[in-house]
GROMACS .gro file of N, CA and C in nm:
model
  531
    1UNK      N    1   0.085  -0.128   0.005
    1UNK     CA    2   0.006  -0.006   0.018
    1UNK      C    3   0.088   0.124   0.025
    2UNK      N    4   0.076   0.214  -0.103
    2UNK     CA    5   0.173   0.312  -0.147
    2UNK      C    6   0.079   0.438  -0.129
    3UNK      N    7   0.073   0.533  -0.035
    3UNK     CA    8   0.002   0.650  -0.033
    3UNK      C    9   0.051   0.744  -0.085
    4UNK      N   10  -0.019   0.823  -0.169
    4UNK     CA   11   0.002   0.924  -0.259
    4UNK      C   12  -0.087   1.044  -0.241
    5UNK      N   13  -0.030   1.157  -0.292
    5UNK     CA   14  -0.135   1.278  -0.247
    5UNK      C   15  -0.208   1.269  -0.396
    6UNK      N   16  -0.304   1.367  -0.367
    6UNK     CA   17  -0.417   1.371  -0.493
    6UNK      C   18  -0.354   1.453  -0.601
    7UNK      N   19  -0.254   1.553  -0.582
    7UNK     CA   20  -0.178   1.609  -0.666
    7UNK      C   21  -0.090   1.538  -0.756
    8UNK      N   22  -0.008   1.439  -0.655
    8UNK     CA   23   0.089   1.379  -0.741
    8UNK      C   24  -0.005   1.227  -0.852
    9UNK      N   25  -0.095   1.213  -0.754
    9UNK     CA   26  -0.161   1.092  -0.834
    9UNK      C   27  -0.243   1.163  -0.962
   10UNK      N   28  -0.281   1.273  -0.967
   10UNK     CA   29  -0.336   1.351  -1.065
   10UNK      C   30  -0.239   1.387  -1.191
   11UNK      N   31  -0.124   1.394  -1.141
   11UNK     CA   32  -0.009   1.417  -1.235
   11UNK      C   33   0.020   1.292  -1.334
   12UNK      N   34   0.024   1.166  -1.230
   12UNK     CA   35   0.066   1.049  -1.264
   12UNK      C   36  -0.024   1.020  -1.394
   13UNK      N   37  -0.171   1.045  -1.347
   13UNK     CA   38  -0.263   1.017  -1.449
   13UNK      C   39  -0.296   1.100  -1.583
   14UNK      N   40  -0.228   1.233  -1.583
   14UNK     CA   41  -0.244   1.298  -1.671
   14UNK      C   42  -0.362   1.407  -1.685
   15UNK      N   43  -0.429   1.407  -1.553
   15UNK     CA   44  -0.552   1.484  -1.539
   15UNK      C   45  -0.514   1.596  -1.414
   16UNK      N   46  -0.629   1.681  -1.402
   16UNK     CA   47  -0.590   1.786  -1.303
   16UNK      C   48  -0.626   1.712  -1.179
   17UNK      N   49  -0.586   1.803  -1.054
   17UNK     CA   50  -0.631   1.770  -0.922
   17UNK      C   51  -0.772   1.758  -0.891
   18UNK      N   52  -0.846   1.873  -0.966
   18UNK     CA   53  -0.971   1.866  -0.947
   18UNK      C   54  -1.078   1.769  -1.020
   19UNK      N   55  -1.009   1.679  -1.122
   19UNK     CA   56  -1.067   1.594  -1.171
   19UNK      C   57  -1.085   1.480  -1.070
   20UNK      N   58  -0.955   1.439  -1.000
   20UNK     CA   59  -0.934   1.333  -0.906
   20UNK      C   60  -1.050   1.387  -0.783
   21UNK      N   61  -1.064   1.491  -0.726
   21UNK     CA   62  -1.161   1.516  -0.634
   21UNK      C   63  -1.299   1.493  -0.678
   22UNK      N   64  -1.343   1.546  -0.810
   22UNK     CA   65  -1.448   1.500  -0.884
   22UNK      C   66  -1.498   1.335  -0.864
   23UNK      N   67  -1.380   1.285  -0.902
   23UNK     CA   68  -1.405   1.103  -0.903
   23UNK      C   69  -1.406   1.066  -0.759
   24UNK      N   70  -1.347   1.152  -0.654
   24UNK     CA   71  -1.389   1.092  -0.536
   24UNK      C   72  -1.549   1.100  -0.493
   25UNK      N   73  -1.585   1.234  -0.514
   25UNK     CA   74  -1.716   1.309  -0.442
   25UNK      C   75  -1.790   1.223  -0.550
   26UNK      N   76  -1.773   1.178  -0.651
   26UNK     CA   77  -1.861   1.126  -0.728
   26UNK      C   78  -1.871   0.951  -0.723
   27UNK      N   79  -1.784   0.920  -0.606
   27UNK     CA   80  -1.779   0.786  -0.578
   27UNK      C   81  -1.716   0.677  -0.678
   28UNK      N   82  -1.645   0.729  -0.776
   28UNK     CA   83  -1.555   0.658  -0.865
   28UNK      C   84  -1.448   0.601  -0.790
   29UNK      N   85  -1.383   0.675  -0.684
   29UNK     CA   86  -1.287   0.641  -0.621
   29UNK      C   87  -1.325   0.642  -0.461
   30UNK      N   88  -1.325   0.515  -0.396
   30UNK     CA   89  -1.398   0.532  -0.281
   30UNK      C   90  -1.306   0.439  -0.182
   31UNK      N   91  -1.279   0.331  -0.235
   31UNK     CA   92  -1.232   0.245  -0.158
   31UNK      C   93  -1.034   0.257  -0.127
   32UNK      N   94  -1.001   0.337  -0.229
   32UNK     CA   95  -0.866   0.379  -0.221
   32UNK      C   96  -0.837   0.520  -0.124
   33UNK      N   97  -0.951   0.581  -0.091
   33UNK     CA   98  -0.926   0.714  -0.015
   33UNK      C   99  -0.873   0.668   0.121
   34UNK      N  100  -0.772   0.760   0.152
   34UNK     CA  101  -0.724   0.760   0.317
   34UNK      C  102  -0.727   0.900   0.366
   35UNK      N  103  -0.829   0.901   0.457
   35UNK     CA  104  -0.832   1.026   0.525
   35UNK      C  105  -0.709   1.036   0.655
   36UNK      N  106  -0.663   1.141   0.653
   36UNK     CA  107  -0.615   1.169   0.769
   36UNK      C  108  -0.618   1.317   0.807
   37UNK      N  109  -0.697   1.330   0.886
   37UNK     CA  110  -0.754   1.454   0.952
   37UNK      C  111  -0.830   1.524   0.807
   38UNK      N  112  -0.750   1.638   0.786
   38UNK     CA  113  -0.854   1.711   0.687
   38UNK      C  114  -0.785   1.683   0.552
   39UNK      N  115  -0.645   1.599   0.537
   39UNK     CA  116  -0.595   1.552   0.431
   39UNK      C  117  -0.627   1.448   0.369
   40UNK      N  118  -0.608   1.418   0.213
   40UNK     CA  119  -0.686   1.312   0.171
   40UNK      C  120  -0.565   1.241   0.093
   41UNK      N  121  -0.548   1.134   0.111
   41UNK     CA  122  -0.442   1.059   0.019
   41UNK      C  123  -0.525   0.910  -0.042
   42UNK      N  124  -0.443   0.861  -0.136
   42UNK     CA  125  -0.498   0.771  -0.216
   42UNK      C  126  -0.394   0.629  -0.208
   43UNK      N  127  -0.467   0.521  -0.182
   43UNK     CA  128  -0.380   0.419  -0.180
   43UNK      C  129  -0.344   0.391  -0.331
   44UNK      N  130  -0.225   0.419  -0.388
   44UNK     CA  131  -0.206   0.426  -0.547
   44UNK      C  132  -0.245   0.303  -0.619
   45UNK      N  133  -0.200   0.171  -0.557
   45UNK     CA  134  -0.256   0.061  -0.642
   45UNK      C  135  -0.418   0.032  -0.672
   46UNK      N  136  -0.489   0.046  -0.552
   46UNK     CA  137  -0.621   0.057  -0.545
   46UNK      C  138  -0.672   0.159  -0.633
   47UNK      N  139  -0.635   0.265  -0.599
   47UNK     CA  140  -0.692   0.394  -0.684
   47UNK      C  141  -0.681   0.359  -0.867
   48UNK      N  142  -0.584   0.308  -0.876
   48UNK     CA  143  -0.557   0.265  -1.020
   48UNK      C  144  -0.633   0.189  -1.060
   49UNK      N  145  -0.699   0.059  -0.992
   49UNK     CA  146  -0.775  -0.023  -1.048
   49UNK      C  147  -0.906   0.019  -1.045
   50UNK      N  148  -0.964   0.109  -0.932
   50UNK     CA  149  -1.093   0.182  -0.942
   50UNK      C  150  -1.070   0.281  -1.052
   51UNK      N  151  -0.996   0.375  -1.069
   51UNK     CA  152  -0.994   0.446  -1.155
   51UNK      C  153  -1.017   0.367  -1.314
   52UNK      N  154  -0.953   0.288  -1.346
   52UNK     CA  155  -0.940   0.251  -1.459
   52UNK      C  156  -1.071   0.167  -1.494
   53UNK      N  157  -1.139   0.107  -1.360
   53UNK     CA  158  -1.289   0.036  -1.392
   53UNK      C  159  -1.402   0.154  -1.372
   54UNK      N  160  -1.373   0.258  -1.333
   54UNK     CA  161  -1.476   0.341  -1.304
   54UNK      C  162  -1.509   0.460  -1.380
   55UNK      N  163  -1.401   0.481  -1.457
   55UNK     CA  164  -1.383   0.627  -1.536
   55UNK      C  165  -1.382   0.584  -1.692
   56UNK      N  166  -1.472   0.648  -1.738
   56UNK     CA  167  -1.498   0.630  -1.871
   56UNK      C  168  -1.387   0.729  -1.958
   57UNK      N  169  -1.303   0.671  -2.021
   57UNK     CA  170  -1.195   0.741  -2.092
   57UNK      C  171  -1.207   0.846  -2.182
   58UNK      N  172  -1.326   0.825  -2.259
   58UNK     CA  173  -1.358   0.892  -2.355
   58UNK      C  174  -1.398   1.015  -2.321
   59UNK      N  175  -1.471   1.044  -2.176
   59UNK     CA  176  -1.518   1.168  -2.164
   59UNK      C  177  -1.418   1.243  -2.073
   60UNK      N  178  -1.302   1.173  -2.048
   60UNK     CA  179  -1.204   1.266  -1.970
   60UNK      C  180  -1.098   1.336  -2.080
   61UNK      N  181  -1.062   1.415  -2.047
   61UNK     CA  182  -0.956   1.535  -2.108
   61UNK      C  183  -0.835   1.504  -2.039
   62UNK      N  184  -0.734   1.500  -2.150
   62UNK     CA  185  -0.589   1.485  -2.108
   62UNK      C  186  -0.539   1.635  -2.128
   63UNK      N  187  -0.451   1.644  -2.046
   63UNK     CA  188  -0.368   1.761  -2.058
   63UNK      C  189  -0.227   1.744  -2.120
   64UNK      N  190  -0.184   1.787  -2.239
   64UNK     CA  191  -0.068   1.800  -2.286
   64UNK      C  192   0.065   1.781  -2.198
   65UNK      N  193   0.075   1.875  -2.101
   65UNK     CA  194   0.176   1.910  -2.030
   65UNK      C  195   0.173   1.821  -1.924
   66UNK      N  196   0.104   1.742  -1.891
   66UNK     CA  197   0.083   1.672  -1.774
   66UNK      C  198   0.069   1.558  -1.769
   67UNK      N  199   0.159   1.446  -1.710
   67UNK     CA  200   0.164   1.310  -1.715
   67UNK      C  201   0.304   1.254  -1.681
   68UNK      N  202   0.314   1.150  -1.733
   68UNK     CA  203   0.450   1.050  -1.697
   68UNK      C  204   0.566   1.147  -1.736
   69UNK      N  205   0.588   1.221  -1.844
   69UNK     CA  206   0.703   1.302  -1.868
   69UNK      C  207   0.702   1.379  -1.775
   70UNK      N  208   0.625   1.472  -1.737
   70UNK     CA  209   0.622   1.585  -1.638
   70UNK      C  210   0.665   1.552  -1.504
   71UNK      N  211   0.595   1.426  -1.448
   71UNK     CA  212   0.630   1.370  -1.307
   71UNK      C  213   0.800   1.313  -1.329
   72UNK      N  214   0.820   1.265  -1.435
   72UNK     CA  215   0.987   1.229  -1.434
   72UNK      C  216   1.063   1.327  -1.458
   73UNK      N  217   1.020   1.453  -1.531
   73UNK     CA  218   1.101   1.559  -1.511
   73UNK      C  219   1.115   1.654  -1.362
   74UNK      N  220   1.038   1.634  -1.294
   74UNK     CA  221   1.000   1.701  -1.173
   74UNK      C  222   1.087   1.617  -1.085
   75UNK      N  223   1.070   1.498  -1.086
   75UNK     CA  224   1.116   1.404  -0.986
   75UNK      C  225   1.286   1.394  -1.026
   76UNK      N  226   1.322   1.440  -1.123
   76UNK     CA  227   1.462   1.419  -1.137
   76UNK      C  228   1.494   1.320  -1.223
   77UNK      N  229   1.426   1.241  -1.299
   77UNK     CA  230   1.418   1.140  -1.342
   77UNK      C  231   1.466   1.151  -1.518
   78UNK      N  232   1.479   1.307  -1.542
   78UNK     CA  233   1.516   1.331  -1.681
   78UNK      C  234   1.590   1.474  -1.685
   79UNK      N  235   1.704   1.479  -1.582
   79UNK     CA  236   1.779   1.607  -1.567
   79UNK      C  237   1.854   1.652  -1.706
   80UNK      N  238   1.869   1.565  -1.797
   80UNK     CA  239   1.932   1.611  -1.891
   80UNK      C  240   1.820   1.702  -1.961
   81UNK      N  241   1.738   1.713  -1.980
   81UNK     CA  242   1.613   1.782  -2.038
   81UNK      C  243   1.572   1.924  -1.951
   82UNK      N  244   1.577   1.877  -1.849
   82UNK     CA  245   1.569   2.031  -1.724
   82UNK      C  246   1.667   2.103  -1.740
   83UNK      N  247   1.789   2.035  -1.757
   83UNK     CA  248   1.913   2.129  -1.778
   83UNK      C  249   1.921   2.201  -1.894
   84UNK      N  250   1.886   2.132  -1.998
   84UNK     CA  251   1.879   2.174  -2.130
   84UNK      C  252   1.767   2.306  -2.136
   85UNK      N  253   1.666   2.294  -2.066
   85UNK     CA  254   1.546   2.379  -2.091
   85UNK      C  255   1.605   2.519  -2.013
   86UNK      N  256   1.659   2.462  -1.904
   86UNK     CA  257   1.717   2.589  -1.829
   86UNK      C  258   1.817   2.675  -1.892
   87UNK      N  259   1.925   2.575  -1.952
   87UNK     CA  260   2.011   2.677  -2.026
   87UNK      C  261   1.955   2.750  -2.159
   88UNK      N  262   1.861   2.702  -2.227
   88UNK     CA  263   1.819   2.764  -2.321
   88UNK      C  264   1.723   2.878  -2.298
   89UNK      N  265   1.653   2.874  -2.177
   89UNK     CA  266   1.575   3.014  -2.104
   89UNK      C  267   1.699   3.107  -2.061
   90UNK      N  268   1.812   3.080  -2.029
   90UNK     CA  269   1.892   3.167  -1.991
   90UNK      C  270   1.970   3.208  -2.116
   91UNK      N  271   1.999   3.147  -2.214
   91UNK     CA  272   2.047   3.201  -2.361
   91UNK      C  273   1.922   3.296  -2.431
   92UNK      N  274   1.815   3.267  -2.405
   92UNK     CA  275   1.728   3.350  -2.447
   92UNK      C  276   1.713   3.506  -2.380
   93UNK      N  277   1.725   3.467  -2.258
   93UNK     CA  278   1.705   3.614  -2.168
   93UNK      C  279   1.841   3.687  -2.184
   94UNK      N  280   1.954   3.627  -2.203
   94UNK     CA  281   2.063   3.719  -2.222
   94UNK      C  282   2.068   3.765  -2.385
   95UNK      N  283   1.995   3.714  -2.504
   95UNK     CA  284   1.983   3.751  -2.595
   95UNK      C  285   1.880   3.873  -2.603
   96UNK      N  286   1.785   3.840  -2.523
   96UNK     CA  287   1.690   3.965  -2.536
   96UNK      C  288   1.735   4.099  -2.457
   97UNK      N  289   1.810   4.076  -2.368
   97UNK     CA  290   1.913   4.173  -2.279
   97UNK      C  291   1.973   4.253  -2.366
   98UNK      N  292   2.060   4.186  -2.464
   98UNK     CA  293   2.150   4.218  -2.532
   98UNK      C  294   2.106   4.294  -2.652
   99UNK      N  295   2.005   4.259  -2.705
   99UNK     CA  296   1.896   4.364  -2.829
   99UNK      C  297   1.864   4.464  -2.755
  100UNK      N  298   1.812   4.448  -2.618
  100UNK     CA  299   1.744   4.581  -2.565
  100UNK      C  300   1.865   4.691  -2.526
  101UNK      N  301   1.998   4.632  -2.489
  101UNK     CA  302   2.093   4.733  -2.488
  101UNK      C  303   2.146   4.796  -2.627
  102UNK      N  304   2.141   4.699  -2.729
  102UNK     CA  305   2.183   4.771  -2.844
  102UNK      C  306   2.093   4.843  -2.900
  103UNK      N  307   1.959   4.842  -2.917
  103UNK     CA  308   1.840   4.917  -2.936
  103UNK      C  309   1.859   5.065  -2.842
  104UNK      N  310   1.904   5.048  -2.737
  104UNK     CA  311   1.915   5.159  -2.655
  104UNK      C  312   2.044   5.263  -2.682
  105UNK      N  313   2.154   5.188  -2.723
  105UNK     CA  314   2.281   5.245  -2.781
  105UNK      C  315   2.241   5.328  -2.919
  106UNK      N  316   2.158   5.269  -2.990
  106UNK     CA  317   2.144   5.301  -3.126
  106UNK      C  318   2.035   5.408  -3.129
  107UNK      N  319   1.967   5.448  -2.982
  107UNK     CA  320   1.870   5.558  -2.994
  107UNK      C  321   1.716   5.516  -3.056
  108UNK      N  322   1.709   5.384  -3.054
  108UNK     CA  323   1.576   5.326  -3.073
  108UNK      C  324   1.482   5.324  -2.952
  109UNK      N  325   1.567   5.316  -2.827
  109UNK     CA  326   1.488   5.325  -2.682
  109UNK      C  327   1.537   5.431  -2.594
  110UNK      N  328   1.456   5.479  -2.525
  110UNK     CA  329   1.510   5.601  -2.421
  110UNK      C  330   1.447   5.541  -2.306
  111UNK      N  331   1.494   5.598  -2.169
  111UNK     CA  332   1.425   5.578  -2.038
  111UNK      C  333   1.289   5.662  -2.056
  112UNK      N  334   1.187   5.606  -1.996
  112UNK     CA  335   1.063   5.643  -1.951
  112UNK      C  336   1.062   5.755  -1.875
  113UNK      N  337   1.138   5.797  -1.804
  113UNK     CA  338   1.128   5.881  -1.714
  113UNK      C  339   1.202   6.008  -1.772
  114UNK      N  340   1.306   5.999  -1.848
  114UNK     CA  341   1.353   6.081  -1.936
  114UNK      C  342   1.234   6.157  -2.039
  115UNK      N  343   1.173   6.036  -2.094
  115UNK     CA  344   1.037   6.121  -2.178
  115UNK      C  345   0.934   6.176  -2.110
  116UNK      N  346   0.911   6.116  -1.954
  116UNK     CA  347   0.793   6.190  -1.879
  116UNK      C  348   0.848   6.339  -1.829
  117UNK      N  349   0.969   6.349  -1.805
  117UNK     CA  350   1.054   6.459  -1.756
  117UNK      C  351   1.033   6.576  -1.875
  118UNK      N  352   1.080   6.524  -2.018
  118UNK     CA  353   1.086   6.601  -2.120
  118UNK      C  354   0.914   6.651  -2.151
  119UNK      N  355   0.824   6.580  -2.146
  119UNK     CA  356   0.698   6.614  -2.175
  119UNK      C  357   0.643   6.696  -2.131
  120UNK      N  358   0.694   6.678  -1.950
  120UNK     CA  359   0.614   6.780  -1.850
  120UNK      C  360   0.674   6.926  -1.902
  121UNK      N  361   0.805   6.940  -1.910
  121UNK     CA  362   0.892   7.053  -1.938
  121UNK      C  363   0.809   7.092  -2.081
  122UNK      N  364   0.797   7.016  -2.181
  122UNK     CA  365   0.721   7.077  -2.321
  122UNK      C  366   0.580   7.145  -2.285
  123UNK      N  367   0.510   7.079  -2.187
  123UNK     CA  368   0.364   7.110  -2.174
  123UNK      C  369   0.380   7.218  -2.070
  124UNK      N  370   0.472   7.242  -1.993
  124UNK     CA  371   0.479   7.357  -1.928
  124UNK      C  372   0.507   7.490  -1.990
  125UNK      N  373   0.620   7.459  -2.105
  125UNK     CA  374   0.644   7.577  -2.214
  125UNK      C  375   0.513   7.618  -2.275
  126UNK      N  376   0.425   7.536  -2.294
  126UNK     CA  377   0.310   7.558  -2.400
  126UNK      C  378   0.233   7.621  -2.307
  127UNK      N  379   0.204   7.554  -2.218
  127UNK     CA  380   0.090   7.622  -2.117
  127UNK      C  381   0.161   7.768  -2.074
  128UNK      N  382   0.276   7.814  -2.051
  128UNK     CA  383   0.294   7.949  -2.017
  128UNK      C  384   0.281   8.030  -2.137
  129UNK      N  385   0.315   7.987  -2.291
  129UNK     CA  386   0.289   8.048  -2.394
  129UNK      C  387   0.153   8.081  -2.396
  130UNK      N  388   0.046   8.003  -2.375
  130UNK     CA  389  -0.078   8.016  -2.397
  130UNK      C  390  -0.125   8.104  -2.289
  131UNK      N  391  -0.082   8.108  -2.193
  131UNK     CA  392  -0.134   8.219  -2.075
  131UNK      C  393  -0.089   8.348  -2.099
  132UNK      N  394   0.020   8.356  -2.162
  132UNK     CA  395   0.063   8.469  -2.230
  132UNK      C  396   0.013   8.576  -2.301
  133UNK      N  397  -0.099   8.529  -2.385
  133UNK     CA  398  -0.163   8.601  -2.494
  133UNK      C  399  -0.239   8.666  -2.433
  134UNK      N  400  -0.278   8.645  -2.318
  134UNK     CA  401  -0.379   8.795  -2.253
  134UNK      C  402  -0.306   8.883  -2.237
  135UNK      N  403  -0.178   8.886  -2.159
  135UNK     CA  404  -0.091   8.996  -2.129
  135UNK      C  405  -0.058   9.058  -2.261
  136UNK      N  406  -0.024   9.001  -2.368
  136UNK     CA  407   0.015   9.043  -2.497
  136UNK      C  408  -0.078   9.110  -2.571
  137UNK      N  409  -0.214   9.053  -2.561
  137UNK     CA  410  -0.321   9.101  -2.623
  137UNK      C  411  -0.409   9.232  -2.580
  138UNK      N  412  -0.405   9.211  -2.426
  138UNK     CA  413  -0.486   9.316  -2.350
  138UNK      C  414  -0.499   9.431  -2.371
  139UNK      N  415  -0.365   9.514  -2.380
  139UNK     CA  416  -0.363   9.637  -2.450
  139UNK      C  417  -0.401   9.667  -2.581
  140UNK      N  418  -0.388   9.563  -2.641
  140UNK     CA  419  -0.421   9.613  -2.788
  140UNK      C  420  -0.583   9.617  -2.821
  141UNK      N  421  -0.652   9.517  -2.734
  141UNK     CA  422  -0.799   9.523  -2.746
  141UNK      C  423  -0.900   9.608  -2.649
  142UNK      N  424  -0.836   9.669  -2.579
  142UNK     CA  425  -0.892   9.778  -2.486
  142UNK      C  426  -0.972   9.875  -2.572
  143UNK      N  427  -0.929   9.903  -2.663
  143UNK     CA  428  -0.988  10.044  -2.767
  143UNK      C  429  -1.119   9.935  -2.871
  144UNK      N  430  -1.077   9.827  -2.905
  144UNK     CA  431  -1.129   9.740  -2.990
  144UNK      C  432  -1.312   9.727  -2.970
  145UNK      N  433  -1.390   9.761  -3.053
  145UNK     CA  434  -1.545   9.724  -3.026
  145UNK      C  435  -1.589   9.625  -3.109
  146UNK      N  436  -1.546   9.581  -3.208
  146UNK     CA  437  -1.603   9.512  -3.314
  146UNK      C  438  -1.544   9.363  -3.279
  147UNK      N  439  -1.663   9.260  -3.267
  147UNK     CA  440  -1.624   9.148  -3.198
  147UNK      C  441  -1.556   9.043  -3.302
  148UNK      N  442  -1.579   9.095  -3.417
  148UNK     CA  443  -1.495   9.014  -3.533
  148UNK      C  444  -1.359   9.024  -3.529
  149UNK      N  445  -1.298   9.189  -3.515
  149UNK     CA  446  -1.174   9.181  -3.515
  149UNK      C  447  -1.118   9.141  -3.391
  150UNK      N  448  -1.170   9.138  -3.264
  150UNK     CA  449  -1.126   9.076  -3.150
  150UNK      C  450  -1.104   8.958  -3.132
  151UNK      N  451  -1.181   8.879  -3.236
  151UNK     CA  452  -1.176   8.745  -3.224
  151UNK      C  453  -1.073   8.722  -3.325
  152UNK      N  454  -1.059   8.768  -3.457
  152UNK     CA  455  -0.939   8.750  -3.560
  152UNK      C  456  -0.809   8.792  -3.474
  153UNK      N  457  -0.807   8.887  -3.383
  153UNK     CA  458  -0.648   8.898  -3.311
  153UNK      C  459  -0.621   8.794  -3.231
  154UNK      N  460  -0.745   8.762  -3.158
  154UNK     CA  461  -0.685   8.620  -3.052
  154UNK      C  462  -0.701   8.521  -3.134
  155UNK      N  463  -0.732   8.476  -3.189
  155UNK     CA  464  -0.737   8.370  -3.312
  155UNK      C  465  -0.565   8.359  -3.392
  156UNK      N  466  -0.531   8.500  -3.436
  156UNK     CA  467  -0.417   8.517  -3.489
  156UNK      C  468  -0.290   8.474  -3.374
  157UNK      N  469  -0.326   8.534  -3.263
  157UNK     CA  470  -0.210   8.512  -3.172
  157UNK      C  471  -0.196   8.388  -3.115
  158UNK      N  472  -0.321   8.288  -3.098
  158UNK     CA  473  -0.311   8.173  -3.062
  158UNK      C  474  -0.211   8.075  -3.153
  159UNK      N  475  -0.264   8.093  -3.292
  159UNK     CA  476  -0.168   8.045  -3.405
  159UNK      C  477  -0.071   8.067  -3.396
  160UNK      N  478  -0.007   8.218  -3.374
  160UNK     CA  479   0.129   8.227  -3.372
  160UNK      C  480   0.182   8.181  -3.271
  161UNK      N  481   0.155   8.159  -3.179
  161UNK     CA  482   0.194   8.100  -3.030
  161UNK      C  483   0.218   7.943  -3.073
  162UNK      N  484   0.137   7.911  -3.129
  162UNK     CA  485   0.131   7.738  -3.129
  162UNK      C  486   0.251   7.725  -3.271
  163UNK      N  487   0.241   7.803  -3.339
  163UNK     CA  488   0.319   7.764  -3.469
  163UNK      C  489   0.487   7.798  -3.420
  164UNK      N  490   0.492   7.890  -3.355
  164UNK     CA  491   0.631   7.947  -3.277
  164UNK      C  492   0.673   7.821  -3.189
  165UNK      N  493   0.586   7.780  -3.127
  165UNK     CA  494   0.621   7.679  -3.022
  165UNK      C  495   0.642   7.546  -3.106
  166UNK      N  496   0.561   7.517  -3.187
  166UNK     CA  497   0.593   7.420  -3.291
  166UNK      C  498   0.762   7.416  -3.371
  167UNK      N  499   0.764   7.547  -3.428
  167UNK     CA  500   0.905   7.552  -3.479
  167UNK      C  501   1.018   7.542  -3.390
  168UNK      N  502   0.995   7.630  -3.252
  168UNK     CA  503   1.109   7.591  -3.135
  168UNK      C  504   1.146   7.461  -3.135
  169UNK      N  505   1.049   7.354  -3.101
  169UNK     CA  506   1.029   7.214  -3.074
  169UNK      C  507   1.142   7.156  -3.190
  170UNK      N  508   1.120   7.178  -3.304
  170UNK     CA  509   1.171   7.106  -3.401
  170UNK      C  510   1.306   7.174  -3.460
  171UNK      N  511   1.326   7.299  -3.413
  171UNK     CA  512   1.452   7.385  -3.436
  171UNK      C  513   1.577   7.301  -3.314
  172UNK      N  514   1.482   7.307  -3.197
  172UNK     CA  515   1.582   7.264  -3.099
  172UNK      C  516   1.600   7.134  -3.050
  173UNK      N  517   1.491   7.051  -3.116
  173UNK     CA  518   1.464   6.895  -3.089
  173UNK      C  519   1.423   6.871  -2.943
  174UNK      N  520   1.361   6.767  -2.924
  174UNK     CA  521   1.358   6.707  -2.782
  174UNK      C  522   1.483   6.646  -2.716
  175UNK      N  523   1.539   6.706  -2.608
  175UNK     CA  524   1.649   6.659  -2.572
  175UNK      C  525   1.604   6.545  -2.450
  176UNK      N  526   1.621   6.410  -2.503
  176UNK     CA  527   1.614   6.278  -2.438
  176UNK      C  528   1.726   6.205  -2.376
  177UNK      N  529   1.859   6.286  -2.440
  177UNK     CA  530   1.995   6.194  -2.385
  177UNK      C  531   2.077   6.299  -2.372
   0.00000   0.00000   0.00000
């Protein structure tokens, strides 16, 4: 009599732990159940016999990554494959880091904080330029009573400010490095 946890038994059968619990609750596995307080174990040999007899294999779903190979890899039976997978993961990680460093040096990537700081400064300059329109136009508009002329002067000043801002941005460039 070999006691086995539900998780390990499920892995050996190639199903989920929930499928084994469902089999216990439905009575398909009953004689093989061993309860120790709140923990439940199975007598592996008896559970195998019960499972084969009481389970309709056509209804059960197999999981590709769970089964004998998976258990063997976990238990160290196939160390070569585990080591190879770990080495491949490390090589892939190093290659991705090297690609990121290369892209950063080539100027294709920049630090997010630098972008945030530069955008904040740019927004601040634009805001200040727009807020200064009132100071620049106030004295000119005092004596004008025609709404069309007032509208045109305000619109022209806004366009002048935005075009000047745009021109300054392209002439100076955004400094991220």
